[in-house]
mmCIF file of C-alpha atoms and ligand atoms in Angstrom:
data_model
loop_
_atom_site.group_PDB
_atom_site.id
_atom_site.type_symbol
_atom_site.label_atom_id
_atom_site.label_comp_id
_atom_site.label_asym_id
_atom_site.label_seq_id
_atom_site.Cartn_x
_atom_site.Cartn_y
_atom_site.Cartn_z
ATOM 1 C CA UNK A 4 1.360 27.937 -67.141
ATOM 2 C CA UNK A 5 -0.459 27.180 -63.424
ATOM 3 C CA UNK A 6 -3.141 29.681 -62.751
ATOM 4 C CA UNK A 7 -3.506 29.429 -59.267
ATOM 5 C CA UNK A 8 -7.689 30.120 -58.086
ATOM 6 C CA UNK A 9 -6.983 32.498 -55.625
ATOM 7 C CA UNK A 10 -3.468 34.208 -54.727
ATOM 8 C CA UNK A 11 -3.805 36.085 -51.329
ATOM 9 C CA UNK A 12 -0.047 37.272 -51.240
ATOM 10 C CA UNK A 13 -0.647 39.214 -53.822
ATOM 11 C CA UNK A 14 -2.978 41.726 -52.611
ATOM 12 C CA UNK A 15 -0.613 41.370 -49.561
ATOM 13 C CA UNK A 16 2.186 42.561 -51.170
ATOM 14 C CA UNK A 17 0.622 44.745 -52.669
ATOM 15 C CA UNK A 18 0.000 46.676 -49.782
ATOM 16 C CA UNK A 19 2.372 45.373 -47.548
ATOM 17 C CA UNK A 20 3.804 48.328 -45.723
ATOM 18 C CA UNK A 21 0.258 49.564 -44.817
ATOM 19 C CA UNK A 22 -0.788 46.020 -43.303
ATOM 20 C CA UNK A 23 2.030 46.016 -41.463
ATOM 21 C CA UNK A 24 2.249 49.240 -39.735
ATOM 22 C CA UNK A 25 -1.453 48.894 -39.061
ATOM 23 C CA UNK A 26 -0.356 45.454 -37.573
ATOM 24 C CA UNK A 27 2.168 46.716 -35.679
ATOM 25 C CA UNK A 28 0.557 49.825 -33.995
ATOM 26 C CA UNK A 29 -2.175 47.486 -32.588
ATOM 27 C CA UNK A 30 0.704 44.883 -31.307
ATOM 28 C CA UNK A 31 1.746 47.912 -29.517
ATOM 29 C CA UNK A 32 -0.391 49.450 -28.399
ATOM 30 C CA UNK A 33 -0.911 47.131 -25.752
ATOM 31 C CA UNK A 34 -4.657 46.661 -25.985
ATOM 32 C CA UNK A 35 -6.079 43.987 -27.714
ATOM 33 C CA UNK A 36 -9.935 43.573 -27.310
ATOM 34 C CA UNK A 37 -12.374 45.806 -27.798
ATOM 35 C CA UNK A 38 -10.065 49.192 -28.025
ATOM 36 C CA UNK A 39 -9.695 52.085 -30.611
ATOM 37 C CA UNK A 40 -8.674 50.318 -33.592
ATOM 38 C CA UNK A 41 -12.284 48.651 -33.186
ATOM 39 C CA UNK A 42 -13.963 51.793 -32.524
ATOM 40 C CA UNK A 43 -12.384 53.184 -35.462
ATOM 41 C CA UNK A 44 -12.664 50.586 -38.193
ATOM 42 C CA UNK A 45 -16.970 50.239 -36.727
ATOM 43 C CA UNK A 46 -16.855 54.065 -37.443
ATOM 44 C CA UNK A 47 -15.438 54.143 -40.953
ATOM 45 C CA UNK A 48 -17.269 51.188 -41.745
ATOM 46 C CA UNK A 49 -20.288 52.457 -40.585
ATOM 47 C CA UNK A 50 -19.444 56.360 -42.419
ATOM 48 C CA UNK A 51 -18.159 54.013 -45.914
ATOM 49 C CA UNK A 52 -22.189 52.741 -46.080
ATOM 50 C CA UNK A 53 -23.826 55.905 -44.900
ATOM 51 C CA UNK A 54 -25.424 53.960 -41.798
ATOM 52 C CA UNK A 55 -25.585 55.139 -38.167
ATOM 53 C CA UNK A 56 -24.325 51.784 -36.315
ATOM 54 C CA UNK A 57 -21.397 49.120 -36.842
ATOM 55 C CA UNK A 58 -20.543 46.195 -34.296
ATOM 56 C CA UNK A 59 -17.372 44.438 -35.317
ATOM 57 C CA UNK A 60 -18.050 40.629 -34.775
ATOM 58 C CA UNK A 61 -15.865 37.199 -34.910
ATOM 59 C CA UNK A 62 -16.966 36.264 -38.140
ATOM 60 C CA UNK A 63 -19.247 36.928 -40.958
ATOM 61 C CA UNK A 64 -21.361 33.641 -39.785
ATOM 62 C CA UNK A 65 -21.840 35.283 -35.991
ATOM 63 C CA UNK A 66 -22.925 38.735 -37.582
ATOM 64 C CA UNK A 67 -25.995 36.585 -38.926
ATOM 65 C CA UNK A 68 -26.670 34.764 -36.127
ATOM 66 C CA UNK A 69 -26.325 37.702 -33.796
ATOM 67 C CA UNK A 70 -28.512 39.821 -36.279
ATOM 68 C CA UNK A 71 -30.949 36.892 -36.052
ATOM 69 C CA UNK A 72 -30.802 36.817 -32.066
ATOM 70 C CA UNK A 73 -31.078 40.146 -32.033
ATOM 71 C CA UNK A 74 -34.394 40.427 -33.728
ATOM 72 C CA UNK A 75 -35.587 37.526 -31.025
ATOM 73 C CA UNK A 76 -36.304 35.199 -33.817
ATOM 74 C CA UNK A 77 -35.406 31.948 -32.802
ATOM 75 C CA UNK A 78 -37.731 28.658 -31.912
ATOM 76 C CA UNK A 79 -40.711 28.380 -33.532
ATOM 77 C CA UNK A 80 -39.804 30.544 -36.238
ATOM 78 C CA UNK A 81 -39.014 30.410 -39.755
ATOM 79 C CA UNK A 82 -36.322 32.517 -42.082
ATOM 80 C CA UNK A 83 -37.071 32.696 -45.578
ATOM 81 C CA UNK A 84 -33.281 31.984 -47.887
ATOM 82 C CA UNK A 85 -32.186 31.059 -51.191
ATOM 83 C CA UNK A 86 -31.025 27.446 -50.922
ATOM 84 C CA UNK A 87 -27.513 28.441 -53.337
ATOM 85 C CA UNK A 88 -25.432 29.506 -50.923
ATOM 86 C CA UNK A 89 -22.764 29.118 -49.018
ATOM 87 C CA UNK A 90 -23.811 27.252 -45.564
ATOM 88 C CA UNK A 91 -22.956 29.405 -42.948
ATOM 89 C CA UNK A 92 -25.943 31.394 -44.425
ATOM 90 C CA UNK A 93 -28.595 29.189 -43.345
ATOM 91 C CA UNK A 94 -26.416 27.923 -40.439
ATOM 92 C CA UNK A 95 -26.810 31.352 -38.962
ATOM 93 C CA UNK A 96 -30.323 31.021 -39.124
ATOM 94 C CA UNK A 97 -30.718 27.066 -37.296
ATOM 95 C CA UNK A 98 -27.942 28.124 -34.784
ATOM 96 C CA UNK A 99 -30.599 31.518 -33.334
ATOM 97 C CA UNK A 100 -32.926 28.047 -33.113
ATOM 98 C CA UNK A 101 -34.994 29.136 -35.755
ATOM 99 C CA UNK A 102 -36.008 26.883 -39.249
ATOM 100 C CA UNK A 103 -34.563 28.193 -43.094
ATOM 101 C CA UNK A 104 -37.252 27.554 -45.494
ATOM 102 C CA UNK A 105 -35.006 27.403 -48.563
ATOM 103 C CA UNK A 106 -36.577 28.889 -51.612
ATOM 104 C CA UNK A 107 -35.070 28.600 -55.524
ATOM 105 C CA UNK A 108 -32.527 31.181 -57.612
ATOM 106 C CA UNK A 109 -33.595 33.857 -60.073
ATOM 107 C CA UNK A 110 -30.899 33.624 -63.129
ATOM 108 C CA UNK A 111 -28.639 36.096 -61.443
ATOM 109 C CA UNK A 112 -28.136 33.514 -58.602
ATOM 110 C CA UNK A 113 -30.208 35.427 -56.087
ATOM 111 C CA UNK A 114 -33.390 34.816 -54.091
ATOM 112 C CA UNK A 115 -36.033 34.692 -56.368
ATOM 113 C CA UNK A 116 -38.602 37.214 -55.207
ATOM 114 C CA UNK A 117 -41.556 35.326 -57.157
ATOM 115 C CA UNK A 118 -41.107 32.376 -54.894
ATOM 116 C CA UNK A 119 -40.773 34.365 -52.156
ATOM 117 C CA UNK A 120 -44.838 34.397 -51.189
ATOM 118 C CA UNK A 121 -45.180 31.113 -51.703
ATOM 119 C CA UNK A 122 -42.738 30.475 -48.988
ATOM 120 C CA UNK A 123 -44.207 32.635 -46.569
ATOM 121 C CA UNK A 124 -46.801 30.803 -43.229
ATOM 122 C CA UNK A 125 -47.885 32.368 -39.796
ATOM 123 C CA UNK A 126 -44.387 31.341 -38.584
ATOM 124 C CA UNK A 127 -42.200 33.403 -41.074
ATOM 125 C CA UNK A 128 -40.423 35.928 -39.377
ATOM 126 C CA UNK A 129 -37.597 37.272 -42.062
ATOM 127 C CA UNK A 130 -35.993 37.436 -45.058
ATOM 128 C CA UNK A 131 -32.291 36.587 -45.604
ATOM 129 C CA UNK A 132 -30.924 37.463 -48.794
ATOM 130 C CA UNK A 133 -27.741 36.790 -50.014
ATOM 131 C CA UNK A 134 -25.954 38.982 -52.170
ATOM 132 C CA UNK A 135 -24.054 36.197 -54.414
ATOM 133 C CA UNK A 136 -21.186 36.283 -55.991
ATOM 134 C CA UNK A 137 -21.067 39.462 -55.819
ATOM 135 C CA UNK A 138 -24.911 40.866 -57.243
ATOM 136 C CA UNK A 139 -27.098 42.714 -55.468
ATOM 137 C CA UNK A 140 -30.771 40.424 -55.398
ATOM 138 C CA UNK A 141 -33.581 42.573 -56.346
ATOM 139 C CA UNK A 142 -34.331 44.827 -53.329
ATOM 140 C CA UNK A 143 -36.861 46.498 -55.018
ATOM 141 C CA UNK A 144 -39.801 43.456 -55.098
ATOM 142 C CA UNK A 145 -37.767 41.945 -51.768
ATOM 143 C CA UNK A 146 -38.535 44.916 -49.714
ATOM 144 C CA UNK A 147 -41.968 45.762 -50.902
ATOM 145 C CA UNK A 148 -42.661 42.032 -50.109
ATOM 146 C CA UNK A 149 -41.264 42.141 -46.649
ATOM 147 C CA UNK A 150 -43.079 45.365 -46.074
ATOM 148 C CA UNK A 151 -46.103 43.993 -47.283
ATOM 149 C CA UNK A 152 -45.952 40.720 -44.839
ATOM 150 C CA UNK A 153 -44.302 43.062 -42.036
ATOM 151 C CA UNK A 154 -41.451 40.629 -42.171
ATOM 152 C CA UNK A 155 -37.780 41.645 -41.561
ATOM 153 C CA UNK A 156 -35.174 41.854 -44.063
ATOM 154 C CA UNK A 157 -31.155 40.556 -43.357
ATOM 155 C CA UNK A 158 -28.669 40.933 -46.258
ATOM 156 C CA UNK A 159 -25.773 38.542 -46.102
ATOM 157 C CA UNK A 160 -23.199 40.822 -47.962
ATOM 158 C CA UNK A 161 -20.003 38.518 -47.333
ATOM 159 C CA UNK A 162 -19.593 38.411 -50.915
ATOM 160 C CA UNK A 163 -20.402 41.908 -51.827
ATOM 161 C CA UNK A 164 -18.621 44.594 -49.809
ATOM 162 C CA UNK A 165 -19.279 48.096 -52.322
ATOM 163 C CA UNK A 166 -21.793 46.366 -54.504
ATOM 164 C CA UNK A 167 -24.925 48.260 -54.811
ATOM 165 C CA UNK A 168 -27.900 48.254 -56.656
ATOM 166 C CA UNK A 169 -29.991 51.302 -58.116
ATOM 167 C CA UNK A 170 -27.205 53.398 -56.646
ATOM 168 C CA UNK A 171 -27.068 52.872 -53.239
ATOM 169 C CA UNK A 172 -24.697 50.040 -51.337
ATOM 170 C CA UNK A 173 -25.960 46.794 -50.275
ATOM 171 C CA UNK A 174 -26.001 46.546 -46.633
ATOM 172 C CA UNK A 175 -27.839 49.386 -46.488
ATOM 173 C CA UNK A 176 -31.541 48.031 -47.619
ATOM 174 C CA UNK A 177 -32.555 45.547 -45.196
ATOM 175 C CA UNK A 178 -32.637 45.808 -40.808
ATOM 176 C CA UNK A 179 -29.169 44.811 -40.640
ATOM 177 C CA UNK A 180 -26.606 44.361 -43.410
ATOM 178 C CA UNK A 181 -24.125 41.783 -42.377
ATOM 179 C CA UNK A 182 -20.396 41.062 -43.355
ATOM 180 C CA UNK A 183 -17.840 38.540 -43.408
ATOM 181 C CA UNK A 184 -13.913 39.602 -43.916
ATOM 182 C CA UNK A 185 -12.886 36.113 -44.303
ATOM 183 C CA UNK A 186 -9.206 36.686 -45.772
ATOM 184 C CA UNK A 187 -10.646 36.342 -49.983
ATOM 185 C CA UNK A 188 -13.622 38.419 -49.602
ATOM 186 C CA UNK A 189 -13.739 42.271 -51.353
ATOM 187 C CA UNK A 190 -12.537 43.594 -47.669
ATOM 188 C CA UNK A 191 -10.577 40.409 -46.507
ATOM 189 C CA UNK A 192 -8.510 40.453 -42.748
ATOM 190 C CA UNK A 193 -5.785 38.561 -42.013
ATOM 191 C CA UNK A 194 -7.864 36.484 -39.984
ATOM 192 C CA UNK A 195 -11.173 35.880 -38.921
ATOM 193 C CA UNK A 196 -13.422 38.973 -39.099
ATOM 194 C CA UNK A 197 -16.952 39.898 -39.184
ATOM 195 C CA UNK A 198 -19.529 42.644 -39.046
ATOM 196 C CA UNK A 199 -23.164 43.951 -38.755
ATOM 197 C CA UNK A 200 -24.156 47.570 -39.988
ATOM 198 C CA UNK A 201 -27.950 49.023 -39.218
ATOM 199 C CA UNK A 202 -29.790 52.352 -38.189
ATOM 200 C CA UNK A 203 -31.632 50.033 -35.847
ATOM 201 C CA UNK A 204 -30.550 51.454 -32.395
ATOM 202 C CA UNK A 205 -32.402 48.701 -30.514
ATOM 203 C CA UNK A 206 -30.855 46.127 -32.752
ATOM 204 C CA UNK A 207 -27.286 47.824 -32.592
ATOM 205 C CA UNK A 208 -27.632 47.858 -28.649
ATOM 206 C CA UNK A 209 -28.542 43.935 -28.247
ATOM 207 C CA UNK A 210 -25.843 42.751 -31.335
ATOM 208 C CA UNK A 211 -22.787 44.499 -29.161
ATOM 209 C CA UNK A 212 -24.111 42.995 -25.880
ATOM 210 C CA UNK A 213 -24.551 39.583 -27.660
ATOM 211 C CA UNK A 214 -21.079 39.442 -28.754
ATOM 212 C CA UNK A 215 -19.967 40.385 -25.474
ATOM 213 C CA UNK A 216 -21.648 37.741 -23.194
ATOM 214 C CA UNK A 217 -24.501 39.393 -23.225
ATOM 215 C CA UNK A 218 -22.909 42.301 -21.012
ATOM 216 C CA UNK A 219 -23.032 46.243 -21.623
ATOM 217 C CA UNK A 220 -21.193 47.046 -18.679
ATOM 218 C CA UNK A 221 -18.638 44.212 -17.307
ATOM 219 C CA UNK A 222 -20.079 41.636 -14.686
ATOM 220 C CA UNK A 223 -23.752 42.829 -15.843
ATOM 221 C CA UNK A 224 -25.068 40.181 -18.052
ATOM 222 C CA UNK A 225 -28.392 41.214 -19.439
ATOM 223 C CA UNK A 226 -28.486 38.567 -22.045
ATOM 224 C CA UNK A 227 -27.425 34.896 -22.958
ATOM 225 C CA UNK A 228 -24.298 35.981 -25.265
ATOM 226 C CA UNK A 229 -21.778 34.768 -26.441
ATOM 227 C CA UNK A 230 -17.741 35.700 -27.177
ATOM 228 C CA UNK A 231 -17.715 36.841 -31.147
ATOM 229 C CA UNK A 232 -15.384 39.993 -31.211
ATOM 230 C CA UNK A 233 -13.288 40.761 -34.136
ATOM 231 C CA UNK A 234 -9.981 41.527 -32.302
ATOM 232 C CA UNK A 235 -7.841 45.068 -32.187
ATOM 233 C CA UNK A 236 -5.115 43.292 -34.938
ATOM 234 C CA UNK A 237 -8.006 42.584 -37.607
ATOM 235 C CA UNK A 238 -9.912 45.828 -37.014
ATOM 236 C CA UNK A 239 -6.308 47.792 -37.696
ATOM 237 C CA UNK A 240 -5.804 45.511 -41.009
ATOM 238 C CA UNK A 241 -9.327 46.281 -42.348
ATOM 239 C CA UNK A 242 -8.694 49.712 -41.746
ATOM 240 C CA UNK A 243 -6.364 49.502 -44.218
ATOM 241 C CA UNK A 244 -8.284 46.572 -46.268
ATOM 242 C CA UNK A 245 -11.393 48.958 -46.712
ATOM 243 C CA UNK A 246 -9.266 51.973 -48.424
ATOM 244 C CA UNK A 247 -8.586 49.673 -51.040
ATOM 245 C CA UNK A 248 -11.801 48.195 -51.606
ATOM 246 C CA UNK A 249 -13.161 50.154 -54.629
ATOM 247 C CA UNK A 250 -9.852 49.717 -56.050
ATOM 248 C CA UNK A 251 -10.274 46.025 -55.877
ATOM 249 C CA UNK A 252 -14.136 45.780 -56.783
ATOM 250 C CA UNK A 253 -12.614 48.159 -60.314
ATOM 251 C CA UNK A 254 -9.386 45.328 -60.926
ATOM 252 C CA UNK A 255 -11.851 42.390 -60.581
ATOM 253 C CA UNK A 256 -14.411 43.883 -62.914
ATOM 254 C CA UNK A 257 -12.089 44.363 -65.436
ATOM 255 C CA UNK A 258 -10.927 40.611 -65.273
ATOM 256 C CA UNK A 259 -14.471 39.704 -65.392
ATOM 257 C CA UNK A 260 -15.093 42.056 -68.599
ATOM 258 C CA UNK A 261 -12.141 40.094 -70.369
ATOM 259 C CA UNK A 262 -13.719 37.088 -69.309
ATOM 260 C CA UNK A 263 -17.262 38.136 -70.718
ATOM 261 C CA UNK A 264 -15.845 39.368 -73.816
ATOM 262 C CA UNK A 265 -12.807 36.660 -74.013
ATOM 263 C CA UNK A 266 -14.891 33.580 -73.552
ATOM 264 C CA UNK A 267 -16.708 32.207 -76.799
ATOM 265 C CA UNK A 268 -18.151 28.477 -76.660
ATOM 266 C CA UNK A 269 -21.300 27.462 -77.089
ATOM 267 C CA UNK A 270 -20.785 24.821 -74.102
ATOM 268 C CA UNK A 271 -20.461 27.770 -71.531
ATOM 269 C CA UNK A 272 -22.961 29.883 -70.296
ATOM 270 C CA UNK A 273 -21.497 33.201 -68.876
ATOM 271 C CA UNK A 274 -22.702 35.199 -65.748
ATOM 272 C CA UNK A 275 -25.375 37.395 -66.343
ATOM 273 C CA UNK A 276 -25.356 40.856 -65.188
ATOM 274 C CA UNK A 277 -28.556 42.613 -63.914
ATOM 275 C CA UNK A 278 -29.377 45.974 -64.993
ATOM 276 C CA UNK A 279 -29.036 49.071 -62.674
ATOM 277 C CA UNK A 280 -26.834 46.850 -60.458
ATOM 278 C CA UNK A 281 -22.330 47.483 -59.517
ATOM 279 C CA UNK A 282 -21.409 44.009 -59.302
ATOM 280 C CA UNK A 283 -18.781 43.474 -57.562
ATOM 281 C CA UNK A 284 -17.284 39.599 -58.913
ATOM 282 C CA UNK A 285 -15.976 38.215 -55.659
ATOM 283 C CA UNK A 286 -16.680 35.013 -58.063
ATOM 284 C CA UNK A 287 -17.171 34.489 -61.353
ATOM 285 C CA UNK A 288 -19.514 31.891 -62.166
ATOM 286 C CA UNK A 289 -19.855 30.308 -65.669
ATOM 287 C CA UNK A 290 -21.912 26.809 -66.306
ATOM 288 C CA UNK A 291 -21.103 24.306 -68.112
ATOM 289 C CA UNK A 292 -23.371 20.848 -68.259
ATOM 290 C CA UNK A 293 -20.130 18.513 -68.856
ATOM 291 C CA UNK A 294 -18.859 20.983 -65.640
ATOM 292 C CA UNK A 295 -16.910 17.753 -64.100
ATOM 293 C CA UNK A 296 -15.085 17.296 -67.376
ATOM 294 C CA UNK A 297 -14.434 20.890 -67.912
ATOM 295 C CA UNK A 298 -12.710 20.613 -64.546
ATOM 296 C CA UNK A 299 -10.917 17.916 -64.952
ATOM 297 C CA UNK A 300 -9.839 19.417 -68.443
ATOM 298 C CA UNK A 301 -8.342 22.628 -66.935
ATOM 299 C CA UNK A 302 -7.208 21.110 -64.361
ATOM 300 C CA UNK A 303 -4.572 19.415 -66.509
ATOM 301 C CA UNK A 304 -3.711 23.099 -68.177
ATOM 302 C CA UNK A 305 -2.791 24.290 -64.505
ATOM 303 C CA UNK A 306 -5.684 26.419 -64.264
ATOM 304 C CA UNK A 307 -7.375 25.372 -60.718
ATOM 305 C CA UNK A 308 -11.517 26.316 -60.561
ATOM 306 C CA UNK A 309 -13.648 25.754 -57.764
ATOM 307 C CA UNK A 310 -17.422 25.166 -57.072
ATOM 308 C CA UNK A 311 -19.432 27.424 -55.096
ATOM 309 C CA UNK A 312 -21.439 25.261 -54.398
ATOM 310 C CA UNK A 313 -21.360 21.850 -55.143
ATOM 311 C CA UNK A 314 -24.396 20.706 -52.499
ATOM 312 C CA UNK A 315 -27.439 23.054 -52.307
ATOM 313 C CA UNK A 316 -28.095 23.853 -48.557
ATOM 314 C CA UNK A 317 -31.770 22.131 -48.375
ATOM 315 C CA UNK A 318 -29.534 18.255 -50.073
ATOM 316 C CA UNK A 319 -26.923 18.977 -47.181
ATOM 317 C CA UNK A 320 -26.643 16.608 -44.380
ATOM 318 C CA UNK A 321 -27.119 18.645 -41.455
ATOM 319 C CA UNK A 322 -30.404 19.662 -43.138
ATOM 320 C CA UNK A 323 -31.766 15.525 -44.021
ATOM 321 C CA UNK A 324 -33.840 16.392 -40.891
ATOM 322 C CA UNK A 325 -36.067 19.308 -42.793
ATOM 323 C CA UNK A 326 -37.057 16.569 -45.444
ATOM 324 C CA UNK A 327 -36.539 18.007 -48.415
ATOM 325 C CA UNK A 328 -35.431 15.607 -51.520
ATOM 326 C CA UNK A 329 -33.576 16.153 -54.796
ATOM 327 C CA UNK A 330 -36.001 18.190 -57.599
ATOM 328 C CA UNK A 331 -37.425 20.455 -55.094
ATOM 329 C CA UNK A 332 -35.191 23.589 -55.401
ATOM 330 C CA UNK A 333 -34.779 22.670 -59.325
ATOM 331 C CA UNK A 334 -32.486 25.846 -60.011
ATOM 332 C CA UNK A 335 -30.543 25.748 -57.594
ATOM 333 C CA UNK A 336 -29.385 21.891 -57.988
ATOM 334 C CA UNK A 337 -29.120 22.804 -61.410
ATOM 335 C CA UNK A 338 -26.513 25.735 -60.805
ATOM 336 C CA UNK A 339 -25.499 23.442 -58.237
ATOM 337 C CA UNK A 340 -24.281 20.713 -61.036
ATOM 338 C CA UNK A 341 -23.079 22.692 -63.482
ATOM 339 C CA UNK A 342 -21.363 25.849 -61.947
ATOM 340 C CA UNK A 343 -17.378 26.465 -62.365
ATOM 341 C CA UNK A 344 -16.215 29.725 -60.955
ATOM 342 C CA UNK A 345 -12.446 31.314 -62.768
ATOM 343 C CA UNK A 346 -9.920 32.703 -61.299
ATOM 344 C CA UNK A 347 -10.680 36.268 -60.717
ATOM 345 C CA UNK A 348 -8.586 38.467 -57.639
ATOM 346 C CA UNK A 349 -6.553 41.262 -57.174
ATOM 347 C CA UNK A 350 -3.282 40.822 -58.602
ATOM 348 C CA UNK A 351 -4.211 38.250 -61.333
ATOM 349 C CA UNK A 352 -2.188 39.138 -64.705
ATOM 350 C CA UNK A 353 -3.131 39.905 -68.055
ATOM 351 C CA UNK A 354 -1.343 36.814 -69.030
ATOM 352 C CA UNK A 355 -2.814 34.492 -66.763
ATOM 353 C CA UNK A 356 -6.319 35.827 -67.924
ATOM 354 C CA UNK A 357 -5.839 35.374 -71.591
ATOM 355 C CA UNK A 358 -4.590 31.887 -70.664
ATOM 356 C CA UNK A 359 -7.808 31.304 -68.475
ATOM 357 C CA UNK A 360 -9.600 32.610 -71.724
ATOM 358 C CA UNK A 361 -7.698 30.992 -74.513
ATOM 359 C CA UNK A 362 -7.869 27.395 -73.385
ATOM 360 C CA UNK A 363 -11.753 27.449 -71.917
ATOM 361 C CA UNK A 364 -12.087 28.008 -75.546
ATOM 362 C CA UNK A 365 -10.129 25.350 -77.043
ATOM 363 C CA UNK A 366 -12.789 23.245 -74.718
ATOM 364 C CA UNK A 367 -14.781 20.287 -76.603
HETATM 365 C C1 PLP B 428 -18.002 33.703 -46.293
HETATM 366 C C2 PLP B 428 -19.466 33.667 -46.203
HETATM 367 C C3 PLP B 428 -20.144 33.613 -44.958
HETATM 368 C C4 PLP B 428 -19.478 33.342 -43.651
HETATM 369 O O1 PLP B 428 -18.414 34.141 -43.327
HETATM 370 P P1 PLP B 428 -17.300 33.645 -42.302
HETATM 371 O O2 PLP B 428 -16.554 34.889 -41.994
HETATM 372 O O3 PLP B 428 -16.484 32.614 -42.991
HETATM 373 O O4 PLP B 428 -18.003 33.098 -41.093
HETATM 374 C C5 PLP B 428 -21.523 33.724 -44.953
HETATM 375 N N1 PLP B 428 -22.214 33.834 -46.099
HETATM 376 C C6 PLP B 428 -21.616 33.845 -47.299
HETATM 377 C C7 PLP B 428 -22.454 33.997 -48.539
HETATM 378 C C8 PLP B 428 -20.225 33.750 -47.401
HETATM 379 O O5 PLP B 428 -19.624 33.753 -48.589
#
């Protein structure tokens, strides 16, 4: 059997009629940038998370940046991040100008919010959690930390689209929530796709001028922008992407429950789940300390894996220049070494997952 790690076509197919027609009326409509389908997607998206504001972006790395920008933080200043993540999360953060001071993992792969005082100097200006995997971090100690130190909070919530914790969405609990809809996230496009949700009016105001050269009314440029606008084709798609989202969050959760209950050997450690939290399993992580060799072993039963992610951000180098050296971010390099994540999307079968299951534990 070949269990592929991530399928795309067939979510696609799944709803392949709706994509389509959504495709099509924005072909035809003969507007292409910044038109209704945009207005319309910004407006559900906003209404789907309770939150006054959306501004439809390029990608989910320009909503952080331009959330960054937009809160003036940039030279000089420092952005508090968990060094396990993907890069564009710190990227975000050096591309404003500004420095990520990467702090360690709790064991739910989020920031850990004991190390987050530590981390803190005269030149911290925010917080920039990242929502991993799929978990919501822990808001509650985040946000009475940032309060505390009067120090904004972003959420990077690329991997985490209708996760929430204690009830209420992520997105929703920092200054700005911010979004990618890379094609395999929870809300994927068909394309490159991004977006920022606040109640911030000030902030809302300078993110859609930013991502329109700096311009609220054409040939006025107020700002240094730049050109990060998810297009009329994309914004129709995730219309229809975003009805289906619970609907995927509920099929991936179930794969991940066979998973949890499937998988028995004593040379895997499985996710754990926080308490109080709706996880959402964009990825499902397990670690393994002979993780190369698992790899390799179900490689050669046609099931493919991937890492996520193989280099911390503070060992990778575009960051040498920040001077940080192997055994200073201990969890993280260890998660880093050892994590494997399954295949887990919509569309996956029942047979594929006892496969997945039955030969991780035939592992030795
Ligand atoms: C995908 C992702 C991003 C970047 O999104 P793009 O749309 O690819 O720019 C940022 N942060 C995390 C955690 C991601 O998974």
């Amino acid at each position: 059997m070949n269990v592929n790690y991530s399928v795309l076509e067939r979510q696609y197919k799944k709803y392949q009629s709706e994509y389509e027609e959504a495709a099509l009326r924005a072909m035809r409509s003969g507007w292409y940038i910044l038109g209704n389908e945009l207005k319309k997607f910004e407006d559900n998206f906003a209404a789907f998370h309770g939150m006054t504001y959306c501004i439809g972006v390029g990608n989910g790395l320009d909503a952080l940046r331009l959330a960054v920008e937009a809160m003036e933080i940039g030279k000089g200043d420092e952005v508090i991040v968990q060094a396990n993540t993907y890069i564009a999360t710190a990227l975000a953060i050096s591309e404003a100008g500004a420095v990520p001071v990467f702090v360690d993992t709790d064991a739910f792969f989020g920031i850990h919010s004991d190390l987050l005082e530590k981390a803190i100097t005269s030149k911290t200006k925010a917080i920039m959690v990242v929502h991993l995997y799929g978990q919501p971090c822990e808001m509650d100690k985040i946000l009475a930390i940032a309060k505390e130190y009067k120090l904004r909070v972003i959420e990077d919530c690329a991997q985490a689209h209708g996760a929430s914790y204690k009830g209420k969405l992520i997105g929703t609990f920092g200054d700005v929530g911010c979004f990618s809809f890379y094609p395999t996230k929870p809300v994927g496009a068909l394309g490159d796709a991004g977006a920022v949700v606040t109640n911030d009016n000030v902030l809302a105001e300078r993110i859609s001028m930013l991502r329109n050269y700096g311009s609220r009314m054409k040939y006025q440029h107020e700002v240094l922008g730049m050109n990060s606008r998810m297009d009329e084709i994309q914004a129709a798609i995730l219309g229809v992407a975003l009805k289906y989202v619970n609907q995927g969050n509920s099929e991936r959760k179930k794969v991940a429950a066979a998973y949890l209950e499937g998988i028995h050997n004593a040379k895997i450690i499985l996710p754990k789940i926080k308490p109080e939290t709706k996880h959402v399993f964009h990825i499902f992580p397990i670690l393994c300390d002979e993780r190369d060799r698992l790899y390799e072993f179900l490689e050669k039963q046609g099931i493919h894996t991937q890492i996520h992610y193989p280099i911390p951000c503070h060992l990778a180098k575009c960051y040498q220049e920040l001077g940080y050296q192997v055994g200073d971010i201990p969890i993280a390099e260890h998660y880093a070494s050892t994590e494997l994540s399954l295949p887990i999307y919509v569309g996956i079968t029942k047979e594929e997952i006892s496969y997945v299951i039955d030969r991780i534990n035939q592992f030795e």
